[in-house]
mmCIF file of C-alpha atoms in Angstrom:
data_model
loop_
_atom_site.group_PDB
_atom_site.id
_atom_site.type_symbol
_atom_site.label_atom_id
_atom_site.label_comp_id
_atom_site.label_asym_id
_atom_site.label_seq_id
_atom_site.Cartn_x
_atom_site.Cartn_y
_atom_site.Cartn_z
ATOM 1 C CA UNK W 1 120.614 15.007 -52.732
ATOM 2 C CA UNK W 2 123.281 16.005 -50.314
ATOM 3 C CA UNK W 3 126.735 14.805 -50.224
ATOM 4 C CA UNK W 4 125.551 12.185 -48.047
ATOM 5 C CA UNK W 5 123.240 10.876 -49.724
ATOM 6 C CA UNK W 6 120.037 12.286 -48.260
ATOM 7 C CA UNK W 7 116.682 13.972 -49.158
ATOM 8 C CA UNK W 8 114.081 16.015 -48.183
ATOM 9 C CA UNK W 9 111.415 13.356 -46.663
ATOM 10 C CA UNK W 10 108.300 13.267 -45.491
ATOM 11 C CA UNK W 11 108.765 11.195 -42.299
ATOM 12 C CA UNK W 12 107.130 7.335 -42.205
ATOM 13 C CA UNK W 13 105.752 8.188 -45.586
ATOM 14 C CA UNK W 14 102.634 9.646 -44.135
ATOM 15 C CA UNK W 15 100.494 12.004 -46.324
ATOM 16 C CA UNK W 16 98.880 14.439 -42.737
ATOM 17 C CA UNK W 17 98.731 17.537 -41.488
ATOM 18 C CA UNK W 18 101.837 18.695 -39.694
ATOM 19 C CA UNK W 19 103.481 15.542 -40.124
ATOM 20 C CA UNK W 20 107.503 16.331 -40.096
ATOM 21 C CA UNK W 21 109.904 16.851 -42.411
ATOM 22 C CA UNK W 22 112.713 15.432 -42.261
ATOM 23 C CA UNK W 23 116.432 14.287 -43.997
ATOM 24 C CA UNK W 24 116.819 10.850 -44.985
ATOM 25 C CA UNK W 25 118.854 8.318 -46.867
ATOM 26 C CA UNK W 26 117.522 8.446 -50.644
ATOM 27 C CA UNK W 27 115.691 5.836 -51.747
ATOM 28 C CA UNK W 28 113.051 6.978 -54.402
ATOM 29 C CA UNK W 29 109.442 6.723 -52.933
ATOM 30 C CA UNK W 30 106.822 9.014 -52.797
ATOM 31 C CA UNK W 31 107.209 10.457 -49.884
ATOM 32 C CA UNK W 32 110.628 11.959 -51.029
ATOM 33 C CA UNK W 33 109.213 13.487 -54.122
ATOM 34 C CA UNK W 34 108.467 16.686 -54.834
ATOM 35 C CA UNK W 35 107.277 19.662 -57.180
ATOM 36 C CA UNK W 36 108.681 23.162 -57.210
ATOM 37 C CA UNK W 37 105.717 25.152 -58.132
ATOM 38 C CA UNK W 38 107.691 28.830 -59.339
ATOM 39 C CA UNK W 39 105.146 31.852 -57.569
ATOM 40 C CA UNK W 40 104.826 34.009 -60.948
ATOM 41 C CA UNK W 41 103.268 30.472 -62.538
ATOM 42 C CA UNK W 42 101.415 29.355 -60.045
ATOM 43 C CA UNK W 43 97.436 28.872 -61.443
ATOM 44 C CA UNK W 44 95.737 28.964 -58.026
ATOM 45 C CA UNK W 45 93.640 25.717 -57.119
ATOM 46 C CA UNK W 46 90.988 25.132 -59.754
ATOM 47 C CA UNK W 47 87.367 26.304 -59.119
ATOM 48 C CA UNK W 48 83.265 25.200 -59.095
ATOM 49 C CA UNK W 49 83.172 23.765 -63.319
ATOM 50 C CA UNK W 50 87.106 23.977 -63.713
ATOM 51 C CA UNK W 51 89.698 20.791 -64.052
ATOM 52 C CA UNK W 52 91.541 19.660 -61.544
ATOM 53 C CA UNK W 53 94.562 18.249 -64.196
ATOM 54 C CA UNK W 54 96.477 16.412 -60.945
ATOM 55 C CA UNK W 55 93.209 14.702 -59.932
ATOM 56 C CA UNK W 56 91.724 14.628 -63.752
ATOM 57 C CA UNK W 57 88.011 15.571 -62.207
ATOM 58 C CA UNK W 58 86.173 18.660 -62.479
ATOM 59 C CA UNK W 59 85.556 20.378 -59.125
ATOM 60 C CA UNK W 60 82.095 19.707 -58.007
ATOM 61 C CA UNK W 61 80.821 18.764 -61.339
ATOM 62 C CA UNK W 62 78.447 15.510 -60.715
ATOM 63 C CA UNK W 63 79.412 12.218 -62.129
ATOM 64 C CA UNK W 64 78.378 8.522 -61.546
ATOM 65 C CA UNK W 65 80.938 5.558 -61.606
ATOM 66 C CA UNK W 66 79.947 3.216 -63.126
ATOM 67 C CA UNK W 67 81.356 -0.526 -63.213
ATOM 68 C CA UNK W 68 82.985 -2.468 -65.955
ATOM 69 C CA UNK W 69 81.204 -5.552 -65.058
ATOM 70 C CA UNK W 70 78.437 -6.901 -67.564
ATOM 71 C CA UNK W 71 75.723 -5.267 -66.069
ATOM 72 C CA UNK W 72 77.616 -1.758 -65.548
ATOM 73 C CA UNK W 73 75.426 -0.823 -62.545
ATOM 74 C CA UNK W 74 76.112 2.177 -60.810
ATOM 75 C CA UNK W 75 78.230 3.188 -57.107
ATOM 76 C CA UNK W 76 75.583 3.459 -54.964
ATOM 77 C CA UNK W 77 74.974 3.658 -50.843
ATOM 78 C CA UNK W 78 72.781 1.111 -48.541
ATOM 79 C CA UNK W 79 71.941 2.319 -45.113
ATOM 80 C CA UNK W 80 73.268 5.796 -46.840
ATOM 81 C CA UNK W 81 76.678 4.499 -45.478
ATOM 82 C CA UNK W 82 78.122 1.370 -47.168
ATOM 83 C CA UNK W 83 78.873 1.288 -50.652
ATOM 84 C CA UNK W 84 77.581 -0.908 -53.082
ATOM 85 C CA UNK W 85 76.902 -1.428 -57.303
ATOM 86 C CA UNK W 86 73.066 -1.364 -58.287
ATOM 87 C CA UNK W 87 71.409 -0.155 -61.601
ATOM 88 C CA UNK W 88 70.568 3.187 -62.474
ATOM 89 C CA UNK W 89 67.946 4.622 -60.349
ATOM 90 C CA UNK W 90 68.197 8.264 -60.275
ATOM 91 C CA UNK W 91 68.684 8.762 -56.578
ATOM 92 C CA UNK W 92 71.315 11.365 -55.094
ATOM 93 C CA UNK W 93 72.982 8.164 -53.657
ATOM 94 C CA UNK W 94 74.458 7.205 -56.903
ATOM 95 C CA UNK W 95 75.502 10.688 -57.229
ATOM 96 C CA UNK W 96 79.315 12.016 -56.526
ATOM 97 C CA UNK W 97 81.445 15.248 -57.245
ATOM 98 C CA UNK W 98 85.333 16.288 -56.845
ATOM 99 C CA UNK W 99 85.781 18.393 -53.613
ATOM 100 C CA UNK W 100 88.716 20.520 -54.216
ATOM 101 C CA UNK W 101 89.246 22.306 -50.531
ATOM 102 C CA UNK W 102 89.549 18.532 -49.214
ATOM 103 C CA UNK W 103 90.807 16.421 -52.505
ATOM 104 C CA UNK W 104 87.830 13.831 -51.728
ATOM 105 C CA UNK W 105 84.781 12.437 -53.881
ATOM 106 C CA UNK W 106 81.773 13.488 -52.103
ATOM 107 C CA UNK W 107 78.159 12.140 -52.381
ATOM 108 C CA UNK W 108 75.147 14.556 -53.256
ATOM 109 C CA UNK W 109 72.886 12.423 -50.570
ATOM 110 C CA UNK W 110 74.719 14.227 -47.609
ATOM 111 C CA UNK W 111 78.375 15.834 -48.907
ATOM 112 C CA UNK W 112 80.176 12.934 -47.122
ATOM 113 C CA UNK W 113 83.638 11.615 -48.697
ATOM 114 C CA UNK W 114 84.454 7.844 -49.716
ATOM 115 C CA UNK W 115 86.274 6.470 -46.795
ATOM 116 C CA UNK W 116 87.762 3.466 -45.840
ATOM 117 C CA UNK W 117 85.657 1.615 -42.687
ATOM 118 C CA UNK W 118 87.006 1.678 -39.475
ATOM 119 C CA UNK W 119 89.790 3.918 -40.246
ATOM 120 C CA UNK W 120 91.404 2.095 -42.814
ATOM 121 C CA UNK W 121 91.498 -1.266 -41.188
ATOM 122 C CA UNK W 122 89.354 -3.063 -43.004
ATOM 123 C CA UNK W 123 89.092 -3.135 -47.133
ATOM 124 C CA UNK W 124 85.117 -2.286 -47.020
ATOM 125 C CA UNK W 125 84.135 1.011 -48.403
ATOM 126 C CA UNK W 126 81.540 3.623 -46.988
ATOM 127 C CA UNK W 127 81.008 7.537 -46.949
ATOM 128 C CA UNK W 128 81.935 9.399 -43.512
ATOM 129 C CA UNK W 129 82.375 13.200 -42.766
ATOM 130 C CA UNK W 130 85.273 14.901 -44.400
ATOM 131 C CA UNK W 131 88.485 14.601 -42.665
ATOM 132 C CA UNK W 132 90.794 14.589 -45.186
ATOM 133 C CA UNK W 133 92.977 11.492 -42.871
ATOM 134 C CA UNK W 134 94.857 9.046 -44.282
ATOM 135 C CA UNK W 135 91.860 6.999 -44.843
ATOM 136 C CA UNK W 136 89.922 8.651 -47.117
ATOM 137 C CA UNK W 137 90.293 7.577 -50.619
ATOM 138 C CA UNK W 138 90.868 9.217 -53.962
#
């Protein structure tokens, strides 16, 4: 904080590439938090079977979610787009792994990421190619 009053920020609070950086009055959020990572400690990003503490996932290691609901049916895809919750079947659709390069939860079916529909302007879920936007979900 500067005798001012002001921070380092990330301006509007958005999390993309080559968004600015700017000064701004303090006032605690996210976007004006930050970690100093010292060079001679740094780890490097965690690699294929290793885990990803920040995320708590293990890069590409394949998972299911599963639902606390009575039935705990799996995630799963329809039209190998939308999301949905069906029982265990065994199919790559119900199949998803950490991607570290892109932070996203990809699907074995076709390596898409989970994804917000239409950009994040709706609340429905599907799997789209990796961008990495705002819209994608972790």
């Amino acid at each position: 904080v500067n005798e001012q009053g002001k921070v380092v920020d990330v301006s509007g609070g958005v999390d993309s590439e080559n968004r600015n950086v700017i000064v701004h009055p303090k006032h605690g959020k996210i976007n004006q938090q930050w970690d100093v990572v010292y060079v001679d400690e740094w780890k490097g990003e965690p690699k294929k079977g290793e885990f990803n503490e920040r995320f708590g996932l293990y890069v590409e290691r394949d998972f299911y979610v599963v639902s606390e609901l009575p039935q705990h049916r799996y995630l799963d895809l329809i039209n190998n787009r939308n999301m949905v919750i069906k029982i265990p079947n065994g199919r790559k659709t119900q199949v998803w792994y950490f991607h570290q390069q892109s932070l996203t939860i990809r699907t074995r079916l076709n390596n898409q990421s989970w994804d917000i529909k239409s950009a994040g302007k709706t609340n429905n879920m599907q799997i789209w190619s990796t961008n990495s936007g705002w819209f994608q979900v972790f």
